[in-house]
mmCIF file of C-alpha atoms in Angstrom:
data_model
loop_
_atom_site.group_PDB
_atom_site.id
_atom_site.type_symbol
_atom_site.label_atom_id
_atom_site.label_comp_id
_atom_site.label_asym_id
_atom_site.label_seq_id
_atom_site.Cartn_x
_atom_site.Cartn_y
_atom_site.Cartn_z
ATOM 1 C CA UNK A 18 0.000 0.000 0.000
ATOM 2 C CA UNK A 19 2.849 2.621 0.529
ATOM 3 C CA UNK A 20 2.844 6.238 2.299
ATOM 4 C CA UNK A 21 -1.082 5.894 3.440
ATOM 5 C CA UNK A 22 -2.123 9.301 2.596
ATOM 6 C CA UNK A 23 -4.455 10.241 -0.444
ATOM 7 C CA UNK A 24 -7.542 12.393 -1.501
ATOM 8 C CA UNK A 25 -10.338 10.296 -2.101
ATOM 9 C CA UNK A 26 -12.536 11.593 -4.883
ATOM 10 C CA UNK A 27 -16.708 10.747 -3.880
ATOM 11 C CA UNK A 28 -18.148 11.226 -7.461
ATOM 12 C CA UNK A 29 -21.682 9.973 -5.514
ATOM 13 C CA UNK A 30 -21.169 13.718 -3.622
ATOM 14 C CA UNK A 31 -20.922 15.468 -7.252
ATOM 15 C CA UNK A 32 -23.633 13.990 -8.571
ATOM 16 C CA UNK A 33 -25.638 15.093 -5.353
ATOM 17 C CA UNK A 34 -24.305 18.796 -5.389
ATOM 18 C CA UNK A 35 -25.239 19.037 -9.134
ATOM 19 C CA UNK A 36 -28.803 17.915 -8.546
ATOM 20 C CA UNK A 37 -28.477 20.964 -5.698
ATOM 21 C CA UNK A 38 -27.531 23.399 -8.814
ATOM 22 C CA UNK A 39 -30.522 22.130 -10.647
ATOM 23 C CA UNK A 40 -32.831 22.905 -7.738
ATOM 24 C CA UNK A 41 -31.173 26.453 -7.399
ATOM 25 C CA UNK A 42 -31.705 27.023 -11.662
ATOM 26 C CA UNK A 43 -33.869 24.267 -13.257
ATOM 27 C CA UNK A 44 -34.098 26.252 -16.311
ATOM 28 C CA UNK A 45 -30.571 27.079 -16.919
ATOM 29 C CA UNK A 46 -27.372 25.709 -18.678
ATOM 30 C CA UNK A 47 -25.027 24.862 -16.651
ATOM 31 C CA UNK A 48 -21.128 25.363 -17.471
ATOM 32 C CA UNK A 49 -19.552 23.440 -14.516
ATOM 33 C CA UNK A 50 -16.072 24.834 -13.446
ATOM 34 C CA UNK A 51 -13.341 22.574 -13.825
ATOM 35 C CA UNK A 52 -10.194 24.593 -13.943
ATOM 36 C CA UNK A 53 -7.134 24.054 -11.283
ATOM 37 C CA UNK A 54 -7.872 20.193 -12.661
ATOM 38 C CA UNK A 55 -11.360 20.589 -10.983
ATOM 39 C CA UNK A 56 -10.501 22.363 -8.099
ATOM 40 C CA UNK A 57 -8.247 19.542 -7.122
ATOM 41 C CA UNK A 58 -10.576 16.925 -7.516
ATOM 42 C CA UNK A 59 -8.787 15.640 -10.887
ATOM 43 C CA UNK A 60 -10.432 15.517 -14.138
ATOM 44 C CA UNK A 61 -10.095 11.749 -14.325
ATOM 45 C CA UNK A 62 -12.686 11.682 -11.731
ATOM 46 C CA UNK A 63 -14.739 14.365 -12.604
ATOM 47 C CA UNK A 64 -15.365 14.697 -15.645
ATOM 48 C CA UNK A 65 -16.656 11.391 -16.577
ATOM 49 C CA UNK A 66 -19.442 12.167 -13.602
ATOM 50 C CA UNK A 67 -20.200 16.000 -14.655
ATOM 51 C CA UNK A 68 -20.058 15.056 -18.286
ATOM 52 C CA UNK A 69 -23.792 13.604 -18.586
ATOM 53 C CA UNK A 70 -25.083 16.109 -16.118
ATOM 54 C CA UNK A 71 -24.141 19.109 -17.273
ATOM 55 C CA UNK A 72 -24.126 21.018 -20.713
ATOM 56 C CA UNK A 73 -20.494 22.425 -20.524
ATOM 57 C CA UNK A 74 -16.976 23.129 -19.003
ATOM 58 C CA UNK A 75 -15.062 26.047 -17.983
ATOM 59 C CA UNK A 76 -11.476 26.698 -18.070
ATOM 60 C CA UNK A 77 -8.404 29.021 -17.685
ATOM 61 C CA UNK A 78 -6.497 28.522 -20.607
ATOM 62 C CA UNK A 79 -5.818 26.128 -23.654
ATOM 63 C CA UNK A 80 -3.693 23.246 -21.349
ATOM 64 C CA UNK A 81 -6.909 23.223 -19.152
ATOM 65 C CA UNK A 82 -8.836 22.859 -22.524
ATOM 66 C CA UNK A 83 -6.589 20.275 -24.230
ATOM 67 C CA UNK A 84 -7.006 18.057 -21.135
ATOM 68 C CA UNK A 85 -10.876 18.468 -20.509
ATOM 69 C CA UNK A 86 -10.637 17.481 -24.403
ATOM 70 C CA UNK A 87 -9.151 13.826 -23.581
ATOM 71 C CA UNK A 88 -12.476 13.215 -21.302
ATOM 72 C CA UNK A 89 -14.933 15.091 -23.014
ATOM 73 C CA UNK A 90 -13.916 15.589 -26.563
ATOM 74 C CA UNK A 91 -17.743 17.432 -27.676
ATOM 75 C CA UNK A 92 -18.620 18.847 -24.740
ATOM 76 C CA UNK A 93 -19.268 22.758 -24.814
ATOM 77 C CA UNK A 94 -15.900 24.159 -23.766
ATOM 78 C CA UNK A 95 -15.241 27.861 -22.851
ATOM 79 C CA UNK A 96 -11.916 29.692 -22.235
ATOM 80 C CA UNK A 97 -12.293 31.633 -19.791
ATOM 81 C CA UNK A 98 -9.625 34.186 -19.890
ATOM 82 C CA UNK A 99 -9.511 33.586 -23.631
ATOM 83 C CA UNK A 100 -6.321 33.442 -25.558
ATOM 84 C CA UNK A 101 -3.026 34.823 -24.751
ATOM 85 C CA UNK A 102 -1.339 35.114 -28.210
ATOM 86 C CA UNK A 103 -2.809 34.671 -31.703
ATOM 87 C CA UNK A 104 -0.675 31.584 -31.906
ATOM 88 C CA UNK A 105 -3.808 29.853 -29.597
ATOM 89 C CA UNK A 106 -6.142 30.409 -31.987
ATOM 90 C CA UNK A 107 -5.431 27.336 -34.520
ATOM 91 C CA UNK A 108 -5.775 25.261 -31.470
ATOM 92 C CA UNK A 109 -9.081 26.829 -30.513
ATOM 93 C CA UNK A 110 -10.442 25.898 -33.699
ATOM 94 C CA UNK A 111 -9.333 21.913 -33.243
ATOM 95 C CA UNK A 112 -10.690 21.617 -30.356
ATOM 96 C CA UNK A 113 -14.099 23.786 -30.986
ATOM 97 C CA UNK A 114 -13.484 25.606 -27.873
ATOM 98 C CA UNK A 115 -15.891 28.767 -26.950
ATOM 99 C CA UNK A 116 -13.381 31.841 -26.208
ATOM 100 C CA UNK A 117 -14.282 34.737 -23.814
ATOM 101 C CA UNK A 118 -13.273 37.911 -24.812
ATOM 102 C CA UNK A 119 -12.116 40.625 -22.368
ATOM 103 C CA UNK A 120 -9.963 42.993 -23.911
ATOM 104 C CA UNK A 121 -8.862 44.946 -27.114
ATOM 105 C CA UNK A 122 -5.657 42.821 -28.014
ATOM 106 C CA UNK A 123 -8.071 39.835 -27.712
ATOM 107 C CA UNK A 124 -10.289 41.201 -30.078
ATOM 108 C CA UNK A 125 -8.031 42.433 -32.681
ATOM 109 C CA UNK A 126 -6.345 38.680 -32.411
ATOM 110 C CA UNK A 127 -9.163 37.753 -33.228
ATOM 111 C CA UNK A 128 -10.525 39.247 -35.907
ATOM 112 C CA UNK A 129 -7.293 40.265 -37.771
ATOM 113 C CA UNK A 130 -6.918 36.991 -40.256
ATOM 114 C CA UNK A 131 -9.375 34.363 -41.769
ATOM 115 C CA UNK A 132 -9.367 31.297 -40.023
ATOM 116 C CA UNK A 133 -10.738 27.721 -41.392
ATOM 117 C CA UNK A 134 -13.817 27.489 -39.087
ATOM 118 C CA UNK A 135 -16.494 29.755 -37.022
ATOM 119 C CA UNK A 136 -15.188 30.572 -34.111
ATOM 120 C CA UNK A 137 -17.775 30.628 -30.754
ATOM 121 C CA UNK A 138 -17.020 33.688 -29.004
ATOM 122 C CA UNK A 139 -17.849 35.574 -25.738
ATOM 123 C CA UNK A 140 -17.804 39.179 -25.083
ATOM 124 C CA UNK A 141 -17.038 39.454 -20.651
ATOM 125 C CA UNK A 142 -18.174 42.568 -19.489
ATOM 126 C CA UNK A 143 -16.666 44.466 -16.467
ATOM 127 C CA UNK A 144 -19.712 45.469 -14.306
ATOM 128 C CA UNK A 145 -17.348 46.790 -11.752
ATOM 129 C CA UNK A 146 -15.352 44.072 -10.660
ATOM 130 C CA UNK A 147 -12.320 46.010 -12.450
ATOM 131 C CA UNK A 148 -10.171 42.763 -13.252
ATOM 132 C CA UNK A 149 -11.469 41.390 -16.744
ATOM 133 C CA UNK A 150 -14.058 42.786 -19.082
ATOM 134 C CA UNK A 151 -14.325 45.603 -21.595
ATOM 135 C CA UNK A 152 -15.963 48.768 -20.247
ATOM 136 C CA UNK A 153 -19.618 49.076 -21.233
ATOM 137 C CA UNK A 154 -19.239 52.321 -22.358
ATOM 138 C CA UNK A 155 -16.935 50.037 -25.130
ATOM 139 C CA UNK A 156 -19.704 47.006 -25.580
ATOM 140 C CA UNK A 157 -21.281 48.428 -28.655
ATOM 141 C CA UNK A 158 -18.292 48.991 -30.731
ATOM 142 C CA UNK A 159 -16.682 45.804 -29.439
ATOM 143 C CA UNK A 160 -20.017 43.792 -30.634
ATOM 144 C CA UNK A 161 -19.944 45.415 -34.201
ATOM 145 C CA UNK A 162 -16.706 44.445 -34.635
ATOM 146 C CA UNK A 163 -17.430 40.948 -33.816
ATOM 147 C CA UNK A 164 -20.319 41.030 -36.380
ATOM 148 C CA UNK A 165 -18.486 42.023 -39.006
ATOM 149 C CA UNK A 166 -15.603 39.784 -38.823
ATOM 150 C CA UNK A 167 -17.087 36.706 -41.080
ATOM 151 C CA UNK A 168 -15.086 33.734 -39.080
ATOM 152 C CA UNK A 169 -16.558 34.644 -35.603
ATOM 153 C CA UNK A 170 -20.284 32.457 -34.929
ATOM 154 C CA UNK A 171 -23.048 34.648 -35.201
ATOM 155 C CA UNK A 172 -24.116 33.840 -31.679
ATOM 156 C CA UNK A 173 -22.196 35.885 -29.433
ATOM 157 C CA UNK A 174 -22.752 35.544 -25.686
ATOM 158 C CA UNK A 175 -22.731 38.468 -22.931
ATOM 159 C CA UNK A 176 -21.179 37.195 -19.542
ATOM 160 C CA UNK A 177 -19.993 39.402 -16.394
ATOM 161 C CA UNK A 178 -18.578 38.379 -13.073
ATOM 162 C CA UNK A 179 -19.482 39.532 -9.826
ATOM 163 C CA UNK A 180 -16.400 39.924 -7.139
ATOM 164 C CA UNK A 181 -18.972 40.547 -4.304
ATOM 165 C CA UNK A 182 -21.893 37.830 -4.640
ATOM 166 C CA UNK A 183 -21.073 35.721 -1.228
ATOM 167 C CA UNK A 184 -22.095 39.596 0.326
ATOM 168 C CA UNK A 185 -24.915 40.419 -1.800
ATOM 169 C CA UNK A 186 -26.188 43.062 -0.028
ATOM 170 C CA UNK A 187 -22.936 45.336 -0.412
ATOM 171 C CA UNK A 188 -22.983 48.666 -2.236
ATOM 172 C CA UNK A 189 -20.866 47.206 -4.498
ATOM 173 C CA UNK A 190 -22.466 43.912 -5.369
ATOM 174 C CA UNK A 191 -25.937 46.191 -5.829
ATOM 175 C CA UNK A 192 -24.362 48.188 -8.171
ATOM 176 C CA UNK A 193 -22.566 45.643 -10.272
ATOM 177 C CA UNK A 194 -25.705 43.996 -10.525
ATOM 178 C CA UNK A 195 -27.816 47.461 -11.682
ATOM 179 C CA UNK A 196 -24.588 48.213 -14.472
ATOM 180 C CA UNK A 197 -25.576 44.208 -15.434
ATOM 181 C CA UNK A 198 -29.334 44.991 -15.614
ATOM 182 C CA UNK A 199 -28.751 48.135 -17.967
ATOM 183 C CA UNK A 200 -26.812 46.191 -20.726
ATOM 184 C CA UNK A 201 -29.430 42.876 -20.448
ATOM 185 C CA UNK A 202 -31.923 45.482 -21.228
ATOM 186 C CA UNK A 203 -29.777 46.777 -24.309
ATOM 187 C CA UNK A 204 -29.871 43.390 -25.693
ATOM 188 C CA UNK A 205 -32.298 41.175 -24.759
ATOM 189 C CA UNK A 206 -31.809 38.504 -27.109
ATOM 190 C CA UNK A 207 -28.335 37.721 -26.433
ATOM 191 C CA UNK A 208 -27.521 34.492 -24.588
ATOM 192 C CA UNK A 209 -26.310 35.376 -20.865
ATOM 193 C CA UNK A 210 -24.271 34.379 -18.089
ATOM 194 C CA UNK A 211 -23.739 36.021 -14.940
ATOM 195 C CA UNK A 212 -24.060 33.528 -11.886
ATOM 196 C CA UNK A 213 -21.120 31.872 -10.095
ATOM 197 C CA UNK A 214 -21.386 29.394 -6.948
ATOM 198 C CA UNK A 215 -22.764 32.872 -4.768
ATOM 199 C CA UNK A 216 -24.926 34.486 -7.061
ATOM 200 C CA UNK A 217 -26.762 31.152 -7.831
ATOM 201 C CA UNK A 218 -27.968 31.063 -4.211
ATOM 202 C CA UNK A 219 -28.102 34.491 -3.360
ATOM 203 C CA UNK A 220 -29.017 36.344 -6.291
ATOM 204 C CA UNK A 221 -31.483 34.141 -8.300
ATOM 205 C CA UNK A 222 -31.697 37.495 -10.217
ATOM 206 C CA UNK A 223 -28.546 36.393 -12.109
ATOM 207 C CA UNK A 224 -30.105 33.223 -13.105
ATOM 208 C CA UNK A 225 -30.150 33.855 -16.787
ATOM 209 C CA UNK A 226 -29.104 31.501 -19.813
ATOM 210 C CA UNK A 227 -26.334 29.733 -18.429
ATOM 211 C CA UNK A 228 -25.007 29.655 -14.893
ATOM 212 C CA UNK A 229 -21.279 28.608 -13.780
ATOM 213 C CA UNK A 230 -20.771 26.813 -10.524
ATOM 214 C CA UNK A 231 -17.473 26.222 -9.101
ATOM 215 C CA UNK A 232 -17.139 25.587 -5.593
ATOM 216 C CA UNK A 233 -20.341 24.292 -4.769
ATOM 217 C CA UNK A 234 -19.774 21.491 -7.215
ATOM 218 C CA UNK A 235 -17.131 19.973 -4.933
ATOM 219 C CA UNK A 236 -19.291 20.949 -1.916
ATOM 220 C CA UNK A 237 -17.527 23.725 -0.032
ATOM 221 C CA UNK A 238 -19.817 26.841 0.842
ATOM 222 C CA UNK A 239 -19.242 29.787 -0.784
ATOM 223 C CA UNK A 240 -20.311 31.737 2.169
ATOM 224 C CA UNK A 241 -18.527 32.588 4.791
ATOM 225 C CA UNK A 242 -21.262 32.370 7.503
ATOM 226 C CA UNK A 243 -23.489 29.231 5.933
ATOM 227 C CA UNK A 244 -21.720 25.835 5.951
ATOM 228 C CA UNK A 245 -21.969 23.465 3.153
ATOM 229 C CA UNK A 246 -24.486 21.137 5.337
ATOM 230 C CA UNK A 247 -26.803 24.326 6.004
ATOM 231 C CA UNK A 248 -26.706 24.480 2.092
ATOM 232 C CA UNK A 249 -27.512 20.680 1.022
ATOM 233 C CA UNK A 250 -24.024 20.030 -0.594
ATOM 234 C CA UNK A 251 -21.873 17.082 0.334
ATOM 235 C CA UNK A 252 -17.965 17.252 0.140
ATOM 236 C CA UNK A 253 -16.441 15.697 -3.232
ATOM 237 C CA UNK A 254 -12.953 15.732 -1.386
ATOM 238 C CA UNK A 255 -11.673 13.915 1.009
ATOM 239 C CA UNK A 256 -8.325 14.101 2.630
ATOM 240 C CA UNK A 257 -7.130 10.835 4.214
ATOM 241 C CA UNK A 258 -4.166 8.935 6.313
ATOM 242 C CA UNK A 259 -3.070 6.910 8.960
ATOM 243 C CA UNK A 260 -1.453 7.159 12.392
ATOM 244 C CA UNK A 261 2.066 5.313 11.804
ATOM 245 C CA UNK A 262 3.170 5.863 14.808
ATOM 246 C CA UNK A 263 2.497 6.635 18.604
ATOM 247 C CA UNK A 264 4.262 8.246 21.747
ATOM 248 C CA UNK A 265 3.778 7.890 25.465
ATOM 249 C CA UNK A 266 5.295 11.320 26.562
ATOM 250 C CA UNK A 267 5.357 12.868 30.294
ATOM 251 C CA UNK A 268 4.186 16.030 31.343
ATOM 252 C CA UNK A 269 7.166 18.936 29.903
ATOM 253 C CA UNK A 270 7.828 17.072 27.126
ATOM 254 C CA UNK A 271 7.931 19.201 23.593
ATOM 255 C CA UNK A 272 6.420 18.004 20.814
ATOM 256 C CA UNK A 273 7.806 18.962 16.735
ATOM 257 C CA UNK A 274 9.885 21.901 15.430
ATOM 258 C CA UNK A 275 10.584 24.688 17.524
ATOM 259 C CA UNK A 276 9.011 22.415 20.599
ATOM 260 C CA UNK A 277 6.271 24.943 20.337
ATOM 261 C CA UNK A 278 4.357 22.557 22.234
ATOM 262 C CA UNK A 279 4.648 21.106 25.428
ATOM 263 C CA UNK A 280 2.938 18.042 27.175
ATOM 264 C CA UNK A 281 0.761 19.367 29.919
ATOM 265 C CA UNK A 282 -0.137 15.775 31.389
ATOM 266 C CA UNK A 283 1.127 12.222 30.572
ATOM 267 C CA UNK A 284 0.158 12.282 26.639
ATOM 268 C CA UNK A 285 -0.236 9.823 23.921
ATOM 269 C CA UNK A 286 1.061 11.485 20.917
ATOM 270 C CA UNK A 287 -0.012 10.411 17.256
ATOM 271 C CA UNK A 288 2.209 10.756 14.096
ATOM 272 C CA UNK A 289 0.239 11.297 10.856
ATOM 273 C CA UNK A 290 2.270 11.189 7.131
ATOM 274 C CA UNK A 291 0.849 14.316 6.029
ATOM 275 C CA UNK A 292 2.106 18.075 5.683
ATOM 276 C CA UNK A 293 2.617 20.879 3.739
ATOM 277 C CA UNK A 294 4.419 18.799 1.149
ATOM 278 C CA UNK A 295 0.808 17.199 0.484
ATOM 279 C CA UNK A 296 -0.889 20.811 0.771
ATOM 280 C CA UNK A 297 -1.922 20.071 4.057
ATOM 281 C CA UNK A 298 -1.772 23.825 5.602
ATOM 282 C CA UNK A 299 1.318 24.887 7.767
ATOM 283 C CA UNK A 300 -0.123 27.579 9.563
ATOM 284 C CA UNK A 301 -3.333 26.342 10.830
ATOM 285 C CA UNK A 302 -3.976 27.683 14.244
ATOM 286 C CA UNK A 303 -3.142 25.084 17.497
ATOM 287 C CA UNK A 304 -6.103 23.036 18.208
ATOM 288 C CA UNK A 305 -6.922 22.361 14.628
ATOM 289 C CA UNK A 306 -8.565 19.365 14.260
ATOM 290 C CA UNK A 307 -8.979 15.639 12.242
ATOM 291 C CA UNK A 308 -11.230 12.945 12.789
ATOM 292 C CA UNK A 309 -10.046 9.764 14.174
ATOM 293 C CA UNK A 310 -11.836 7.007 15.525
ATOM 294 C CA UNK A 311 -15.504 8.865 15.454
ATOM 295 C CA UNK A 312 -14.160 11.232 17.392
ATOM 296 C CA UNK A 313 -12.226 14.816 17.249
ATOM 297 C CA UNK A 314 -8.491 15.316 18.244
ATOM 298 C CA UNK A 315 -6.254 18.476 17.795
ATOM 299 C CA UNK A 316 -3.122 18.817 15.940
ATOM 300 C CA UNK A 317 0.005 19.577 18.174
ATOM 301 C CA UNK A 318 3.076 21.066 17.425
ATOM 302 C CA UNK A 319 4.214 22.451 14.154
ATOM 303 C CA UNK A 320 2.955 21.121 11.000
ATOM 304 C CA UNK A 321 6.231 19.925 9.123
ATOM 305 C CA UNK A 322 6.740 18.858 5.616
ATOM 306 C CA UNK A 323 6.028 15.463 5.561
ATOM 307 C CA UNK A 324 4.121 14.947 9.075
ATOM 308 C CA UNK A 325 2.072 16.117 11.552
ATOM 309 C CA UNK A 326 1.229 15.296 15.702
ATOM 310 C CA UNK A 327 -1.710 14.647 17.431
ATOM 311 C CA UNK A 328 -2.402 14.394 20.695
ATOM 312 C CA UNK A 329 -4.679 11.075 21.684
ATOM 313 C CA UNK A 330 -4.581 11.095 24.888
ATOM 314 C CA UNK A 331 -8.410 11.378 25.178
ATOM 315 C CA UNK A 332 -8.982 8.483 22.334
ATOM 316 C CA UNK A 333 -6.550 5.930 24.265
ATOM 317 C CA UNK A 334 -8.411 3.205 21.909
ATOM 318 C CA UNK A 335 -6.368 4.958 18.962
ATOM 319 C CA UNK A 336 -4.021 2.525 17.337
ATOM 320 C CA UNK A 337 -1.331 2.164 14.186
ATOM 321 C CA UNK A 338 -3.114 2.078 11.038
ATOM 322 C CA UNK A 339 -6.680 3.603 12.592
ATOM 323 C CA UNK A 340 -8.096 5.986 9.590
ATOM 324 C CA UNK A 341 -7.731 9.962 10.274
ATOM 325 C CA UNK A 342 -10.011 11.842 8.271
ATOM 326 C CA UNK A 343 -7.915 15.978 7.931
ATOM 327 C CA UNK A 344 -10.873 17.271 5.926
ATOM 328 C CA UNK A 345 -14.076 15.489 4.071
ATOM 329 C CA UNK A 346 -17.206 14.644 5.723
ATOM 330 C CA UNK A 347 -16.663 14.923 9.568
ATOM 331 C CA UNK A 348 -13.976 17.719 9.380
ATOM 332 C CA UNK A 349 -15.236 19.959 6.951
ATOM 333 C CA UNK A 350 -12.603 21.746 4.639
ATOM 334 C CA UNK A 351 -14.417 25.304 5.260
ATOM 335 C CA UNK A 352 -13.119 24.355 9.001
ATOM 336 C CA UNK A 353 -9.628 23.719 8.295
ATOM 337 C CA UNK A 354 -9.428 26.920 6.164
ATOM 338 C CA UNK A 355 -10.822 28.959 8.680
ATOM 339 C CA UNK A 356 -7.755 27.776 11.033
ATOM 340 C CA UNK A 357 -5.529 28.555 8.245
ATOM 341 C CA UNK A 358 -6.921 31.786 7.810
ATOM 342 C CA UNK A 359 -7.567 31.332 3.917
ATOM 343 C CA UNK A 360 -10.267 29.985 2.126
ATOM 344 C CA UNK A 361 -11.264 26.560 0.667
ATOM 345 C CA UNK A 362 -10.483 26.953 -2.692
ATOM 346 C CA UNK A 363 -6.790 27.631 -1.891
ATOM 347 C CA UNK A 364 -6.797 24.435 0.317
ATOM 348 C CA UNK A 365 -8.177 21.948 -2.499
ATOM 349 C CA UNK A 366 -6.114 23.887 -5.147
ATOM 350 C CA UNK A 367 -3.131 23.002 -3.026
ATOM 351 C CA UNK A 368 -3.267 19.796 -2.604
ATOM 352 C CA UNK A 369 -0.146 18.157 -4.396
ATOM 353 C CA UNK A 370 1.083 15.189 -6.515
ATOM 354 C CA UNK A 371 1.996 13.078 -3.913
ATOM 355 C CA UNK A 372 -1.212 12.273 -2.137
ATOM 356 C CA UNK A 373 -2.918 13.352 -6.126
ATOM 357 C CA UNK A 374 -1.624 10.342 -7.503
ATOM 358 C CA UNK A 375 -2.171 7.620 -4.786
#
């Protein structure tokens, strides 16, 4: 069996949390978000499940695309951030990807020589957000240039982003959303997309032709004050090893680099065969904890590369080989990022090769 530590993938959990989209937007298409290799989850696992369910994929960039390609190779594919150089754009055509547009050089790229095939394009929109998008002061000339360029499809597509939608009630989310209503109104028989993992709870508002969940696909809350559970989603990741080893240590004793910790009682300390080298988090706060044995124990002492302590002295039961869970269905990863003081994205982006590829 090896190093016992690995992500286990529960493709029964994604098919659960995108029945939980379709209650949220019944009538929309969904484009399910599947860069970072699926948030972590692997594309060798998730898009096989996904691919029945849902009517298309989202990426970051033409690698992303290439490999969603090997799984899915007809599936409605969008780039995201579009292409970086006009060299992309043969490859676009193979692989009859969708492309986002967001800024001039895109556009002239894309309309400056004939190419062998329509190409499926979408203009991004920046309702305030101020990271990608054209102005829409800019829309209308950016949309008559796209008509008039023969090789780019007829349909064109109108999508925005919202940087606020887990606090919809923010200035700033309200007014994102009234620049958004203004240009829907302008064209009203464009196909639309607006709605991330946020907005598609919170702002039903944005449910419009197609919606793109990310996070809530792998069942992490988007929300910092509304667990997953509260929401209906069940985690697609989960985090796994073993205790190798165990240590009867008296009262003083330090425990890891820096003997940061120290023994307050006669302890039983735990040795797991994870760390930061598997994307487990070194900074979580003291007290963090995993799931052993049906029960909850905190992590001790620094978080190293390669390994981590617990102490079980109140599961004396505990044994080599006994399962720890460090985040999936009884610790939940929106727990362990609040101890790290990030978010859960970051943690199941992360997670690395070595427990990746057990």
């Amino acid at each position: 069996m090896g190093r016992p530590t690995y992500l286990y993938i529960d493709t029964d959990a994604l098919r659960h949390n995108v029945a939980c989209v379709k209650n949220y937007a019944p009538d929309q298409s969904i484009l399910a978000m599947v860069k970072a290799d699926a948030y972590g989850c692997s594309l060798q696992w998730v898009l096989p499940t996904l691919e029945p369910l849902v009517e298309g994929f989202g990426v970051a960039c033409l690698e992303e695309a290439r490999a969603v390609r090997r799984y899915c190779p007809q599936k409605e594919c969008w780039l995201l951030q579009g292409i970086f150089s006009p060299e992309e754009i043969p490859s676009v055509i193979e692989l009859g990807l969708t492309v986002v547009v967001h800024n001039p050089q895109q556009l002239a790229w894309l309309t400056a020589s004939p190419v062998s095939a329509p190409i499926k394009v979408w203009v991004k929109v920046d309702t305030g957000m101020h990271r990608l998008g054209f102005d829409p002061r800019e829309l209308a000339e950016v949309l008559a240039t796209l008509d008039l360029c023969p090789w780019i499809a007829k349909e064109i597509g109108l999508m925005t982003h919202l940087g606020c939608a887990d606090t919809p009630e923010r200035p700033v989310c309200q007014h994102q959303l009234q620049v958004w209503k203004d240009i829907a109104e302008q064209y009203p028989d464009m196909q639309k997309s607006v709605a991330n993992s946020a907005a598609m709870i919170a702002l039903p508002e944005t449910h419009v032709d197609w919606v793109r969940p990310g996070l809530m696909l792998y069942g992490a809350s988007p929300f910092s004050a509304r667990t997953s559970a509260e929401l209906g989603l069940r985690p697609v990741m989960h985090f796994i090893s073993a205790v190798t080893t165990l240590h009867h240590c008296e009262a003083g004793d330090t425990i890891g680099y820096g003997a940061t910790w120290q023994c307050t009682r006669p302890s039983i300390i735990g040795v797991i065969p994870v760390g930061y080298g598997d994307g487990y988090p070194r900074h979580v706060k003291e007290n963090t904890q995993v799931w052993i044995n049906e029960q909850t124990v905190p992590i001790v002492g620094r978080v190293s590369m390669d390994m981590l302590t617990v102490d079980l002295t109140d599961c004396p039961n505990a044994r080599i080989g006994d399962r720890v869970e460090l985040w999936g269905k009884y610790i939940t990863i929106e727990a362990v990022a609040h101890q790290a003081n990030t978010i859960a994205y970051e943690l199941m982006t992360q997670v690395t090769a070595r427990p990746r590829n057990k």
